[in-house]
Amino acid sequence: MICGLLGFLLWGLSAARAQESVEVLIIDSYHPGYTWSDGELRGVLHSLLAAHPRLLPGVEYLDWIRHPTPENEQRFLDLLNAKYAGQKLKLVITLDDKALQLALEHRALFGRDIPIVFGGVNYFTPELLHGQTNITGVAETKDISRTLDLIHELQPGVREIVVYHDDTTSSLANRRELDAALPRYTNAFSFRFLDHWSETELLDDLGQLRRGTAVLGLGATRDRDGRQLSSDTTFLKSIAVRSTVPVYIISEPIVQPFSTGNWESAIWTGVGGSLVSSDAHGELVGDMANRVLAGTPADSIPVVTHTPTRLAVDWLQMKRFNLPIHALPAGTEIYHEPQSYYRINKSRIIAGAVILGVAAVVLLILGTNVALRRRAERQNLRLAAAVQEATEIILMLDARGNVLYVNPAFTQLTGRTLAEARQPDFLRATLHVTDDFAGIQETLRRQKSWAGRSTCTHPEGRVLELSLVASAVPAATEAEVSYLIMGRDVTRENRLEQQLRNSQKMEAVGLLAGGVAHDFNNLLQIIGGHTHLALDPQSNPTEQRECLEQVLEASDRAAQLTRQLLAFGRRQSLQREDIDLNRVIGNLLKMLRRVIGEHLSVEFTPCRGLENIYADRGQMEQVLLNLCVNARDAMPGGGRLMIAVENADLTQAFCDAHPWARPGHYVLLRAADTGCGMDQKTLARIFEPFFTTKRKDQGNGLGLAVVHGIIEQHGGFIHVYSEPGSGTSFQIYLPVAERKPAAPAERGPVDNALVQPAVILLVEDEPAVRDLATRVLRKKGHTVFTASNGAEAVQMFTEHAPLIQLIVMDVVMPLLNGPEAYARISAIRPGVPIIYCSGYSADVLRSGFELNTDEPLLQKPYEPGQLLARIARSLAQAPPPEPPV
């Protein structure tokens, strides 16, 4: 009668709200008075109304347990259509499986863009939401394993567990969760299942169990004849009463309809276990709903797949079966436990104790007040003396930044008195503090301290460098807050630190110079030796040609060594091209061995038929250098560094099994060492800028961050595997180039048809280079005027301006550099074509020169064919010169 009346009232409230503007619709699969759905709804409304007190949610009951028929479903859909078709809903909340199924199948009723938050869904899988959008929620799961562990803890002698369940959706879902957990307990328990039972059969079976057995209840909502048992309190109580052995449960006890959900007044159908709380479940659903109402897309909120549970037991059932209370895990909730005198009168006892305690404290305070005051005064005197005698400088400022106090150390160090320090804007104007006072205040509002630097000029002319730390001294109001700044003189420390850095730089340059000198001496030996052989009168033309080819190859190797040095110093001009990693690594190996030291073994395994990648050669060398230096630091006592390359085709199936991968065709670069390795915590942060496990003098934490950035820019990705004591393996995947590699530049003579005779002004301050270039140009029929510096070039062009068709000019020269000389030449005849060349890289020149041309720099050393080809292109693009007047 009461349930019917309350249900009618809820229906009336829902109907009344439906006439208003309902923003949230709640669809409940069951009926008012059903314990689980009552608790769920109670938790949802608690969360919703706490955040939105004026919210008007509509609540509709499908009543699916009592009436699981198509006719009932159709009537319910007609009801929803009639009541909510014109409503502008912001959110639909579904409770339990059938409500979600109905909402998904008939989503057009509410609008397909209306977000849905679900709760109480059993055995949830992502496939359930396939093809759906803007949905999230909370799945209903049971912590069955924790309940089985509780059986073992309370009854170590149990060997058989009798399990009962019915054929409802939730009970069958519980059975599936138990089946998933069974493999863990095959050695501990044997299981016997009771299903398809009648009410009498279940109670009779439970009343005939023997010792060494326990019962696990997965749900008793409906018997095999379809009789509803969820509201039959007599039957539910009989389960615990009739059973001859303890019954453990996984769902919350049966609370009275429309109650507050207090488990002290609930009907316990067993000892207890790891219990799902419908109120907590509903509050979690309500919290998700609040986030969606606040504007968070439902799709961005992950589905909660593990329902929170509470480990709880019934004290009466524990005592009935003599189960040990002390064996309960810490934090277990115990209900129906008899109250002791202390617990019954706890508030009175505490109140009396508090009164007595307060009286004692008052007497103690009165008795010790004078002593404490005197002690405080002595302490203040000691603190004042400490501030006066401190060697660090100390300033006290008010809330507006005015200096209130400076200690003697400040005056002695800076030569500034308190009167001078009280001048307006003293911090910025005299101390030159890095932040203004407003910035210091803002920093102190966000965190407890501020740190900065300042430079102060002593009246005698000395420049002092100060390290400062500021903190706020709290007060009753913000206007009364004061600030304390402490500092020390770090002038000498900074000077020593700079000297140390310079010393380390020189040491590094010395080590590198030794290795480079060795390689260059070998190249000079090859060039000089073969040149002498070529000049030997007894050498025949074939031998002379072979010698010259060796000289040319050695010069190419010298140019490659220069590029490697530029990459080492990050000075190389960045330019992508189709490259073969086999060749890049092979050319770099000699330098790598010198950088990492002779105590490490470097092994390189090239790949035949390796695909090309479209990448910047200098950046790839930088990646290899950083990885090798990192491996060297991981193997201070020696070890092996193994480098290998191979082609790799990553399929979608492989990427599904390895989420860090992306499908495609790649070149795989492996770099593995036998060093100390890393744990998972360190491994997760290795690519963070400035994160390092090395000492401050060994690295700045940017090496691997640079590697990661380079690989990301090239469209690749990195996978790292490492374990402490087992070394580290880097796997770098770089996309295969989609086009054929460009044909290499041809060595030797250029087609004469492409190089028409012209008048060229050649400006080069190195005599040998100028003589070589002049020979090359005149051999191809060009008329060449030469100059040895920028000023001479301007004078030569002034004399022959009408004749000169092209200028080939070095960038860095005495008197006038290349751009300065060209600026004066352009004033005489604008638009004359120019080719800049230099032994410096473009990156180095870019910081100090404006080259005034779109043509790329001709990098030294260049081949005669490259020079002639560049001249031919420039002449072809240039307008014809005006005829002389």
Coordinates of N, CA and C in Angstrom, one line a residue, residues 283 341 427 532 534 597 627 639 643 830:
E283 N 25.8 7.7 -7.1 CA 26.5 9.0 -7.0 C 27.6 9.1 -8.1
Y341 N 28.9 0.4 26.7 CA 28.5 1.5 27.4 C 29.2 2.8 26.9
L427 N 64.5 48.5 -5.4 CA 64.8 47.2 -5.9 C 65.2 47.2 -7.4
H532 N 102.6 13.7 -55.1 CA 104.0 13.5 -55.4 C 104.1 12.4 -56.4
A534 N 101.9 11.6 -58.7 CA 101.4 12.1 -60.0 C 102.5 13.0 -60.6
G597 N 84.8 6.5 -26.8 CA 86.0 5.9 -26.1 C 86.3 4.5 -26.5
L627 N 72.5 9.2 -29.3 CA 72.2 7.9 -28.8 C 73.5 7.2 -28.3
G639 N 81.5 -2.0 -22.3 CA 80.4 -2.8 -22.8 C 80.3 -2.7 -24.3
I643 N 74.6 -1.4 -33.3 CA 73.8 -0.6 -34.2 C 73.4 -1.4 -35.4
P830 N 72.4 48.1 -60.7 CA 71.5 47.2 -59.9 C 71.2 46.0 -60.7

